[in-house]
mmCIF file of C-alpha atoms and ligand atoms in Angstrom:
data_model
loop_
_atom_site.group_PDB
_atom_site.id
_atom_site.type_symbol
_atom_site.label_atom_id
_atom_site.label_comp_id
_atom_site.label_asym_id
_atom_site.label_seq_id
_atom_site.Cartn_x
_atom_site.Cartn_y
_atom_site.Cartn_z
ATOM 1 C CA MET A 77 -0.247 -0.432 -0.080
ATOM 2 C CA ARG A 78 1.269 3.554 -1.086
ATOM 3 C CA PRO A 79 2.357 5.225 2.009
ATOM 4 C CA HIS A 80 1.121 8.486 3.657
ATOM 5 C CA SER A 81 4.176 9.975 5.223
ATOM 6 C CA ALA A 82 7.704 9.619 4.868
ATOM 7 C CA ILE A 83 10.872 10.821 6.253
ATOM 8 C CA VAL A 84 13.837 11.476 3.657
ATOM 9 C CA THR A 85 17.386 11.838 4.400
ATOM 10 C CA GLY A 86 19.410 13.857 2.565
ATOM 11 C CA GLY A 87 16.252 15.568 1.190
ATOM 12 C CA ALA A 88 17.816 18.798 0.278
ATOM 13 C CA GLY A 89 20.294 17.007 -1.685
ATOM 14 C CA PHE A 90 20.676 16.501 -5.279
ATOM 15 C CA ILE A 91 18.467 12.998 -5.317
ATOM 16 C CA GLY A 92 16.830 13.422 -2.227
ATOM 17 C CA SER A 93 14.748 16.909 -3.449
ATOM 18 C CA ASN A 94 14.126 15.434 -6.487
ATOM 19 C CA LEU A 95 12.414 12.602 -4.878
ATOM 20 C CA VAL A 96 10.873 15.331 -2.525
ATOM 21 C CA ASP A 97 9.204 16.702 -5.345
ATOM 22 C CA ARG A 98 7.747 13.549 -6.390
ATOM 23 C CA LEU A 99 6.500 12.270 -3.208
ATOM 24 C CA LEU A 100 4.430 15.751 -2.693
ATOM 25 C CA LEU A 101 3.374 15.415 -6.001
ATOM 26 C CA GLU A 102 1.566 11.907 -5.025
ATOM 27 C CA GLY A 103 -0.067 13.752 -1.881
ATOM 28 C CA ILE A 104 2.485 11.680 0.070
ATOM 29 C CA GLU A 105 3.360 13.582 3.397
ATOM 30 C CA VAL A 106 7.079 14.860 3.533
ATOM 31 C CA ASP A 107 9.439 15.640 6.325
ATOM 32 C CA VAL A 108 13.057 16.335 5.047
ATOM 33 C CA VAL A 109 16.177 15.711 7.087
ATOM 34 C CA ASP A 110 19.542 17.241 5.797
ATOM 35 C CA ASP A 111 22.459 19.415 7.959
ATOM 36 C CA LEU A 112 23.147 21.092 4.798
ATOM 37 C CA THR A 113 27.000 20.197 4.340
ATOM 38 C CA THR A 114 25.952 19.377 0.757
ATOM 39 C CA GLY A 115 22.582 19.616 -0.034
ATOM 40 C CA SER A 116 20.554 23.561 0.212
ATOM 41 C CA LEU A 117 17.404 24.874 0.844
ATOM 42 C CA SER A 118 16.848 26.256 -2.462
ATOM 43 C CA ASN A 119 16.560 22.813 -3.842
ATOM 44 C CA LEU A 120 13.645 22.498 -1.773
ATOM 45 C CA ALA A 121 12.151 25.371 -3.168
ATOM 46 C CA ASN A 122 9.644 23.575 -4.952
ATOM 47 C CA ALA A 123 8.994 21.753 -2.488
ATOM 48 C CA ARG A 124 8.187 24.781 0.207
ATOM 49 C CA SER A 125 5.939 26.718 -2.007
ATOM 50 C CA GLN A 126 3.899 23.404 -3.409
ATOM 51 C CA GLY A 127 1.350 23.974 -0.181
ATOM 52 C CA GLN A 128 -1.101 21.437 -1.440
ATOM 53 C CA THR A 129 0.931 18.303 0.846
ATOM 54 C CA ARG A 130 1.954 18.859 4.395
ATOM 55 C CA PHE A 131 5.957 19.868 3.778
ATOM 56 C CA GLY A 132 8.750 20.182 6.907
ATOM 57 C CA PHE A 133 12.316 20.653 6.488
ATOM 58 C CA HIS A 134 14.697 19.975 10.002
ATOM 59 C CA LYS A 135 18.185 20.739 10.227
ATOM 60 C CA LEU A 136 19.378 17.700 11.704
ATOM 61 C CA ASP A 137 22.614 15.516 11.656
ATOM 62 C CA ILE A 138 21.267 11.941 11.235
ATOM 63 C CA THR A 139 24.434 10.765 13.538
ATOM 64 C CA ASP A 140 22.680 13.055 16.742
ATOM 65 C CA VAL A 141 21.099 11.323 18.770
ATOM 66 C CA ALA A 142 18.408 14.105 18.248
ATOM 67 C CA PHE A 143 17.105 12.291 14.604
ATOM 68 C CA GLU A 144 16.055 9.605 16.804
ATOM 69 C CA GLU A 145 13.836 11.694 19.119
ATOM 70 C CA PHE A 146 12.624 13.488 15.601
ATOM 71 C CA VAL A 147 11.447 10.197 14.347
ATOM 72 C CA ALA A 148 9.588 8.965 17.073
ATOM 73 C CA LYS A 149 8.006 12.273 17.180
ATOM 74 C CA ARG A 150 7.240 11.764 13.725
ATOM 75 C CA ARG A 151 6.538 7.808 13.483
ATOM 76 C CA PRO A 152 6.548 8.558 9.570
ATOM 77 C CA GLU A 153 5.382 5.248 7.487
ATOM 78 C CA VAL A 154 8.418 4.841 5.469
ATOM 79 C CA ILE A 155 12.111 6.267 5.715
ATOM 80 C CA TYR A 156 13.764 7.560 2.577
ATOM 81 C CA HIS A 157 17.708 6.975 3.428
ATOM 82 C CA LEU A 158 19.973 8.996 1.511
ATOM 83 C CA ALA A 159 21.954 10.977 3.279
ATOM 84 C CA ALA A 160 25.592 10.358 3.240
ATOM 85 C CA GLN A 161 29.079 11.674 2.392
ATOM 86 C CA ILE A 162 29.289 10.668 -1.477
ATOM 87 C CA ASP A 163 32.822 11.887 -2.472
ATOM 88 C CA VAL A 164 35.218 9.130 -2.976
ATOM 89 C CA ARG A 165 38.516 10.433 -2.852
ATOM 90 C CA ARG A 166 37.164 12.056 0.613
ATOM 91 C CA SER A 167 36.592 8.503 1.733
ATOM 92 C CA GLN A 168 40.279 7.237 0.957
ATOM 93 C CA ILE A 169 41.995 10.282 2.714
ATOM 94 C CA ASP A 170 39.416 10.056 5.167
ATOM 95 C CA PRO A 171 38.001 6.719 6.259
ATOM 96 C CA VAL A 172 36.663 7.535 9.196
ATOM 97 C CA PHE A 173 34.897 10.541 8.709
ATOM 98 C CA ASP A 174 33.187 8.169 5.740
ATOM 99 C CA ALA A 175 32.272 5.408 8.130
ATOM 100 C CA MET A 176 31.041 7.528 10.547
ATOM 101 C CA LEU A 177 28.344 9.173 8.668
ATOM 102 C CA ASN A 178 27.818 6.334 6.118
ATOM 103 C CA VAL A 179 27.737 3.287 8.083
ATOM 104 C CA VAL A 180 27.068 4.665 11.780
ATOM 105 C CA GLY A 181 24.147 7.039 10.564
ATOM 106 C CA SER A 182 22.792 4.496 8.578
ATOM 107 C CA VAL A 183 22.367 2.514 12.132
ATOM 108 C CA ARG A 184 21.131 5.438 13.324
ATOM 109 C CA VAL A 185 18.058 5.749 10.593
ATOM 110 C CA LEU A 186 17.511 2.044 11.239
ATOM 111 C CA GLU A 187 17.437 2.277 15.072
ATOM 112 C CA ALA A 188 15.431 5.546 14.893
ATOM 113 C CA ALA A 189 13.221 3.037 12.478
ATOM 114 C CA ARG A 190 12.603 0.118 14.634
ATOM 115 C CA LYS A 191 12.289 2.689 17.603
ATOM 116 C CA ALA A 192 9.379 4.266 15.935
ATOM 117 C CA GLY A 193 8.115 1.303 14.689
ATOM 118 C CA VAL A 194 8.581 2.710 10.622
ATOM 119 C CA SER A 195 7.453 0.060 8.352
ATOM 120 C CA LYS A 196 10.300 0.317 5.549
ATOM 121 C CA VAL A 197 13.272 1.780 4.784
ATOM 122 C CA VAL A 198 14.192 2.617 1.208
ATOM 123 C CA TYR A 199 18.088 2.986 1.174
ATOM 124 C CA ALA A 200 20.616 4.866 -1.603
ATOM 125 C CA ALA A 201 22.725 1.917 -2.159
ATOM 126 C CA SER A 202 26.100 2.592 -4.414
ATOM 127 C CA GLY A 203 25.282 -0.078 -8.090
ATOM 128 C CA GLY A 204 28.426 1.785 -9.337
ATOM 129 C CA THR A 205 31.107 0.757 -6.310
ATOM 130 C CA LEU A 206 29.352 -2.303 -5.312
ATOM 131 C CA TYR A 207 30.325 -4.826 -7.269
ATOM 132 C CA GLY A 208 34.038 -3.832 -8.412
ATOM 133 C CA ALA A 209 36.523 -4.457 -10.915
ATOM 134 C CA THR A 210 33.587 -7.769 -12.514
ATOM 135 C CA ALA A 211 33.852 -9.341 -15.529
ATOM 136 C CA VAL A 212 30.600 -9.394 -16.216
ATOM 137 C CA ILE A 213 29.292 -6.400 -17.921
ATOM 138 C CA PRO A 214 26.360 -5.169 -17.149
ATOM 139 C CA THR A 215 26.494 -6.826 -13.665
ATOM 140 C CA PRO A 216 23.700 -8.356 -12.108
ATOM 141 C CA GLU A 217 22.673 -8.330 -8.275
ATOM 142 C CA THR A 218 24.176 -12.071 -7.856
ATOM 143 C CA GLU A 219 27.876 -10.595 -8.735
ATOM 144 C CA PRO A 220 29.752 -11.262 -5.385
ATOM 145 C CA HIS A 221 30.492 -7.487 -3.681
ATOM 146 C CA ARG A 222 33.860 -6.439 -4.301
ATOM 147 C CA PRO A 223 33.612 -2.559 -3.389
ATOM 148 C CA LEU A 224 37.681 -0.941 -4.313
ATOM 149 C CA SER A 225 36.956 2.043 -1.671
ATOM 150 C CA HIS A 226 36.346 2.797 1.931
ATOM 151 C CA TYR A 227 33.129 5.008 0.151
ATOM 152 C CA GLY A 228 32.079 1.774 -1.402
ATOM 153 C CA VAL A 229 32.790 -0.538 1.715
ATOM 154 C CA SER A 230 30.697 1.762 3.771
ATOM 155 C CA LYS A 231 27.827 2.176 1.706
ATOM 156 C CA ALA A 232 28.211 -2.219 1.159
ATOM 157 C CA SER A 233 28.051 -2.536 4.960
ATOM 158 C CA VAL A 234 24.752 -1.012 5.655
ATOM 159 C CA LEU A 235 23.153 -3.913 3.339
ATOM 160 C CA ASN A 236 24.398 -6.275 6.225
ATOM 161 C CA TYR A 237 22.643 -4.172 8.914
ATOM 162 C CA LEU A 238 19.472 -3.883 6.966
ATOM 163 C CA ALA A 239 19.169 -7.741 6.286
ATOM 164 C CA THR A 240 19.272 -7.971 10.146
ATOM 165 C CA TYR A 241 16.928 -5.071 11.010
ATOM 166 C CA ARG A 242 14.793 -7.315 8.678
ATOM 167 C CA GLU A 243 14.965 -10.551 10.026
ATOM 168 C CA LEU A 244 15.389 -9.452 13.765
ATOM 169 C CA TYR A 245 12.813 -6.886 13.779
ATOM 170 C CA ASP A 246 10.699 -7.315 10.668
ATOM 171 C CA LEU A 247 12.046 -4.123 9.861
ATOM 172 C CA GLU A 248 11.457 -3.996 5.962
ATOM 173 C CA PHE A 249 13.363 -2.430 3.630
ATOM 174 C CA THR A 250 14.298 -1.949 -0.132
ATOM 175 C CA ALA A 251 18.035 -1.303 -1.813
ATOM 176 C CA LEU A 252 18.353 0.212 -4.781
ATOM 177 C CA ALA A 253 21.977 -0.158 -6.139
ATOM 178 C CA LEU A 254 21.926 2.824 -8.030
ATOM 179 C CA ALA A 255 24.500 3.628 -10.963
ATOM 180 C CA ASN A 256 25.906 7.096 -11.987
ATOM 181 C CA VAL A 257 22.840 9.333 -11.609
ATOM 182 C CA TYR A 258 22.702 13.055 -13.086
ATOM 183 C CA GLY A 259 20.490 15.712 -13.993
ATOM 184 C CA PRO A 260 19.236 19.207 -12.057
ATOM 185 C CA ARG A 261 20.510 19.794 -9.096
ATOM 186 C CA GLN A 262 23.099 17.866 -8.944
ATOM 187 C CA ASP A 263 26.051 19.758 -7.897
ATOM 188 C CA PRO A 264 28.684 20.855 -10.229
ATOM 189 C CA HIS A 265 31.116 22.101 -7.482
ATOM 190 C CA GLY A 266 31.350 18.651 -5.871
ATOM 191 C CA GLU A 267 33.420 16.042 -7.042
ATOM 192 C CA ALA A 268 30.889 13.655 -7.683
ATOM 193 C CA GLY A 269 28.756 14.018 -11.272
ATOM 194 C CA VAL A 270 31.043 13.936 -14.053
ATOM 195 C CA VAL A 271 27.906 15.217 -16.804
ATOM 196 C CA SER A 272 27.265 18.183 -13.923
ATOM 197 C CA ILE A 273 31.002 19.322 -13.830
ATOM 198 C CA PHE A 274 31.273 18.876 -17.888
ATOM 199 C CA SER A 275 28.144 20.933 -18.300
ATOM 200 C CA GLU A 276 29.192 24.034 -16.044
ATOM 201 C CA LEU A 277 32.534 24.225 -17.223
ATOM 202 C CA MET A 278 31.327 24.090 -21.199
ATOM 203 C CA LEU A 279 28.503 26.898 -20.073
ATOM 204 C CA LYS A 280 31.520 28.694 -19.174
ATOM 205 C CA GLY A 281 33.823 28.457 -21.546
ATOM 206 C CA GLU A 282 35.866 26.684 -19.790
ATOM 207 C CA GLU A 283 38.467 23.662 -19.779
ATOM 208 C CA CYS A 284 37.273 20.412 -19.139
ATOM 209 C CA VAL A 285 40.123 17.563 -17.834
ATOM 210 C CA ILE A 286 39.342 13.834 -18.484
ATOM 211 C CA PHE A 287 41.176 11.529 -16.606
ATOM 212 C CA GLY A 288 43.005 8.600 -18.421
ATOM 213 C CA ASP A 289 41.669 8.070 -22.378
ATOM 214 C CA GLY A 290 38.340 9.292 -22.097
ATOM 215 C CA LYS A 291 37.570 5.125 -23.040
ATOM 216 C CA GLN A 292 36.182 4.425 -19.143
ATOM 217 C CA SER A 293 32.677 3.966 -19.519
ATOM 218 C CA ARG A 294 29.435 4.329 -17.004
ATOM 219 C CA ASP A 295 25.908 3.962 -16.541
ATOM 220 C CA PHE A 296 24.559 6.925 -16.590
ATOM 221 C CA VAL A 297 20.863 7.084 -15.404
ATOM 222 C CA PHE A 298 18.765 10.396 -15.355
ATOM 223 C CA VAL A 299 17.468 11.472 -11.717
ATOM 224 C CA ASP A 300 13.561 11.308 -12.863
ATOM 225 C CA ASP A 301 14.030 7.822 -13.368
ATOM 226 C CA VAL A 302 15.574 7.140 -10.189
ATOM 227 C CA VAL A 303 13.520 9.124 -8.400
ATOM 228 C CA ASP A 304 11.078 6.870 -9.743
ATOM 229 C CA ALA A 305 12.055 3.654 -8.691
ATOM 230 C CA PHE A 306 12.398 4.788 -4.731
ATOM 231 C CA PHE A 307 8.236 6.133 -5.768
ATOM 232 C CA ARG A 308 7.654 2.489 -6.405
ATOM 233 C CA ALA A 309 9.834 1.075 -3.505
ATOM 234 C CA ALA A 310 7.840 2.476 -0.671
ATOM 235 C CA ASP A 311 5.443 -0.825 -0.654
ATOM 236 C CA GLN A 312 7.649 -3.555 -3.435
ATOM 237 C CA ALA A 313 10.517 -5.635 -3.761
ATOM 238 C CA GLY A 314 10.780 -6.020 -0.109
ATOM 239 C CA GLY A 315 13.997 -7.692 1.469
ATOM 240 C CA MET A 316 16.004 -6.979 -1.902
ATOM 241 C CA VAL A 317 19.002 -5.163 -3.102
ATOM 242 C CA ILE A 318 17.803 -3.910 -6.746
ATOM 243 C CA ASN A 319 19.894 -2.389 -9.278
ATOM 244 C CA ILE A 320 18.914 0.612 -10.931
ATOM 245 C CA GLY A 321 19.942 2.274 -14.096
ATOM 246 C CA THR A 322 20.020 1.196 -17.445
ATOM 247 C CA GLY A 323 22.375 -1.679 -18.600
ATOM 248 C CA ARG A 324 24.412 0.552 -21.234
ATOM 249 C CA ALA A 325 27.578 2.137 -20.716
ATOM 250 C CA GLU A 326 28.432 5.431 -22.453
ATOM 251 C CA THR A 327 32.253 6.104 -22.212
ATOM 252 C CA VAL A 328 33.649 9.399 -20.820
ATOM 253 C CA GLU A 329 34.544 10.776 -24.049
ATOM 254 C CA TYR A 330 31.200 10.175 -25.698
ATOM 255 C CA LEU A 331 29.512 11.863 -22.926
ATOM 256 C CA PHE A 332 31.821 15.060 -23.742
ATOM 257 C CA SER A 333 31.264 15.091 -27.061
ATOM 258 C CA GLN A 334 27.716 14.652 -26.913
ATOM 259 C CA LEU A 335 27.872 17.614 -23.885
ATOM 260 C CA ALA A 336 29.994 20.306 -25.939
ATOM 261 C CA GLN A 337 27.328 19.693 -29.207
ATOM 262 C CA ILE A 338 24.731 20.895 -26.590
ATOM 263 C CA CYS A 339 26.595 23.236 -24.889
ATOM 264 C CA GLY A 340 28.110 24.496 -28.523
ATOM 265 C CA TYR A 341 31.380 24.262 -26.713
ATOM 266 C CA THR A 342 34.682 23.980 -29.030
ATOM 267 C CA LEU A 343 37.299 23.712 -26.951
ATOM 268 C CA GLU A 344 39.288 19.946 -26.519
ATOM 269 C CA PRO A 345 39.302 18.486 -23.337
ATOM 270 C CA ASN A 346 42.721 18.184 -21.433
ATOM 271 C CA PHE A 347 43.804 14.446 -20.915
ATOM 272 C CA ARG A 348 45.584 13.646 -17.641
ATOM 273 C CA PRO A 349 46.694 10.554 -15.898
ATOM 274 C CA ALA A 350 44.259 8.017 -15.334
ATOM 275 C CA ARG A 351 42.993 8.133 -11.256
ATOM 276 C CA ALA A 352 44.673 5.294 -9.586
ATOM 277 C CA GLY A 353 41.877 2.014 -9.114
ATOM 278 C CA GLU A 354 39.417 3.945 -11.538
ATOM 279 C CA LEU A 355 36.899 1.164 -13.831
ATOM 280 C CA LEU A 356 36.958 0.700 -16.606
ATOM 281 C CA VAL A 357 33.793 -0.292 -17.286
ATOM 282 C CA SER A 358 30.725 0.292 -15.302
ATOM 283 C CA SER A 359 27.294 -0.821 -16.113
ATOM 284 C CA LEU A 360 24.392 -2.456 -13.886
ATOM 285 C CA LEU A 361 21.663 -5.086 -15.456
ATOM 286 C CA VAL A 362 18.442 -3.796 -14.431
ATOM 287 C CA ASP A 363 16.028 -6.705 -15.336
ATOM 288 C CA LYS A 364 14.916 -7.915 -11.316
ATOM 289 C CA ALA A 365 14.107 -3.982 -11.318
ATOM 290 C CA LYS A 366 11.640 -4.754 -13.961
ATOM 291 C CA LEU A 367 10.737 -7.368 -12.752
ATOM 292 C CA PHE A 368 10.015 -6.666 -8.981
ATOM 293 C CA LEU A 369 9.499 -3.229 -9.270
ATOM 294 C CA GLY A 370 8.092 -2.571 -12.312
ATOM 295 C CA TRP A 371 9.934 -0.486 -13.575
ATOM 296 C CA GLU A 372 12.724 0.553 -16.444
ATOM 297 C CA PRO A 373 14.654 3.484 -17.076
ATOM 298 C CA TRP A 374 12.620 5.781 -19.977
ATOM 299 C CA THR A 375 15.122 9.184 -20.345
ATOM 300 C CA SER A 376 17.291 8.708 -23.124
ATOM 301 C CA LEU A 377 21.200 9.870 -22.657
ATOM 302 C CA SER A 378 20.181 12.428 -25.104
ATOM 303 C CA GLU A 379 17.696 13.753 -23.234
ATOM 304 C CA GLY A 380 18.659 14.064 -19.895
ATOM 305 C CA LEU A 381 21.841 15.874 -20.869
ATOM 306 C CA ALA A 382 19.542 18.499 -22.544
ATOM 307 C CA LEU A 383 17.521 18.837 -19.248
ATOM 308 C CA THR A 384 20.687 19.215 -17.403
ATOM 309 C CA VAL A 385 22.332 21.401 -19.326
ATOM 310 C CA ASP A 386 18.889 23.718 -19.453
ATOM 311 C CA TRP A 387 18.770 23.741 -15.842
ATOM 312 C CA LEU A 388 22.462 24.881 -15.316
ATOM 313 C CA ARG A 389 21.942 27.203 -17.908
ATOM 314 C CA SER A 390 18.782 28.948 -16.012
ATOM 315 C CA SER A 391 20.183 28.462 -12.546
ATOM 316 C CA GLN A 392 22.932 30.576 -13.400
ATOM 317 C CA GLN A 393 21.030 33.720 -14.652
HETATM 318 N N1 LIG B 681 24.920 10.889 -7.305
HETATM 319 C C1 LIG B 681 25.108 9.382 -7.620
HETATM 320 O O1 LIG B 681 24.985 8.981 -8.686
HETATM 321 C C2 LIG B 681 24.670 8.809 -6.563
HETATM 322 C C3 LIG B 681 25.270 7.076 -6.905
HETATM 323 C C4 LIG B 681 24.868 5.866 -6.057
HETATM 324 C C5 LIG B 681 24.843 6.172 -4.784
HETATM 325 N N2 LIG B 681 24.484 7.166 -4.456
HETATM 326 C C6 LIG B 681 23.282 7.624 -3.050
HETATM 327 O O2 LIG B 681 22.807 8.296 -3.271
HETATM 328 C C7 LIG B 681 22.445 9.168 -1.884
HETATM 329 C C8 LIG B 681 22.056 10.647 -2.363
HETATM 330 O O3 LIG B 681 23.160 11.379 -2.753
HETATM 331 P P1 LIG B 681 23.383 12.297 -4.068
HETATM 332 O O4 LIG B 681 23.991 12.410 -4.768
HETATM 333 O O5 LIG B 681 22.207 13.164 -3.664
HETATM 334 O O6 LIG B 681 24.506 13.695 -3.107
HETATM 335 P P2 LIG B 681 24.242 15.037 -2.514
HETATM 336 O O7 LIG B 681 25.658 14.797 -1.807
HETATM 337 O O8 LIG B 681 23.621 15.371 -2.921
HETATM 338 O O9 LIG B 681 22.729 14.476 -1.107
HETATM 339 C C9 LIG B 681 23.420 13.809 0.167
HETATM 340 C C10 LIG B 681 22.615 14.828 1.028
HETATM 341 O O10 LIG B 681 22.883 14.067 2.437
HETATM 342 C C11 LIG B 681 23.303 15.454 3.526
HETATM 343 N N3 LIG B 681 23.834 14.737 4.502
HETATM 344 C C12 LIG B 681 24.992 14.992 4.817
HETATM 345 N N4 LIG B 681 25.538 14.502 5.956
HETATM 346 C C13 LIG B 681 24.639 14.620 6.727
HETATM 347 C C14 LIG B 681 24.313 14.426 8.410
HETATM 348 N N5 LIG B 681 25.297 14.176 8.650
HETATM 349 N N6 LIG B 681 22.964 14.320 8.446
HETATM 350 C C15 LIG B 681 21.922 14.379 7.727
HETATM 351 N N7 LIG B 681 22.080 14.988 6.283
HETATM 352 C C16 LIG B 681 23.216 14.893 5.927
HETATM 353 C C17 LIG B 681 23.659 16.926 2.467
HETATM 354 O O11 LIG B 681 23.774 17.692 2.699
HETATM 355 C C18 LIG B 681 22.529 16.464 1.146
HETATM 356 O O12 LIG B 681 21.715 17.024 1.063
HETATM 357 C C19 LIG B 681 23.446 8.732 -1.190
HETATM 358 O O13 LIG B 681 23.183 7.983 0.167
HETATM 359 C C20 LIG B 681 24.518 8.423 -2.415
HETATM 360 O O14 LIG B 681 25.725 7.511 -1.824
HETATM 361 C C21 LIG B 681 24.249 8.466 -5.327
#
């Protein structure tokens, strides 16, 4: 059954705020919990002006006990857990910080959910880092989990906690293992999100750097499609880890050329040495999402890139 109320952790961030807009449109009451470290209130401008459905913003840190107290007061049916530190390089430099937020913070979310009698937690897992350097492309959920970064490990370890909370306390979950998500509101100044980073530099006429030869490929999935998977997961696919991507892999070089065309950019990219440990190819098989969520991606790369560039253009005005 569709829930009436939800808490979205990380709801002021890129994916979270797009999810909040969708939930409110569907008539679901939403409380956002975010400490605004990378998220922004401007991402919630639509939500705040929507006015039809109850919406609240709460500046809280998920690792803090105050978060548990808030969940106990609100007692939502579903928690969408997206709050995280998402910077792979930062996780390599400071694995303790990464684990405090991504592991301990997630355990806090599960404890809060258990104590408040929440029915379900939908978790934003990382499909791009979960399977490591597998030879099976596109990668199904049955592949072993072999993350190659501390971020990958912290995000993957939450899957074990989710399974254990389900086993011990009947707290239902669905984990969506996301490919490379892109679209409006992705931070062009962050470390993740090559689409936003390139688009912003191209619109400003500045140089874009490609690490390696540009032949490395990724599964780029548009944020609206991803949000739809989150929406569907509220009452389906219990106890499952489900890949959310496109099943395709586009090279960074191709992405660069597509964006250059959209932005009218004529400079050549600056090729720099490849980053250590970077995967050559990453793409997720999404048959399970079709079967258990009735979900398939529908936005083509060219459409999604055009929408992202439009958003960046308008947000720069
Ligand atoms: N963007 C992708 O391609 C991608 C791919 C796989 C998985 N994910 C996962 O999806 C989720 C959302 O990612 P995103 O790209 O929207 O990133 P984002 O940085 O835009 O969103 C994360 C949000 O969490 C908030 N936050 C950080 N620390 C917090 C804390 N201690 N307490 C409360 N809020 C806190 C931030 O302020 C931000 O609003 C993350 O869990 C990420 O691991 C993203």
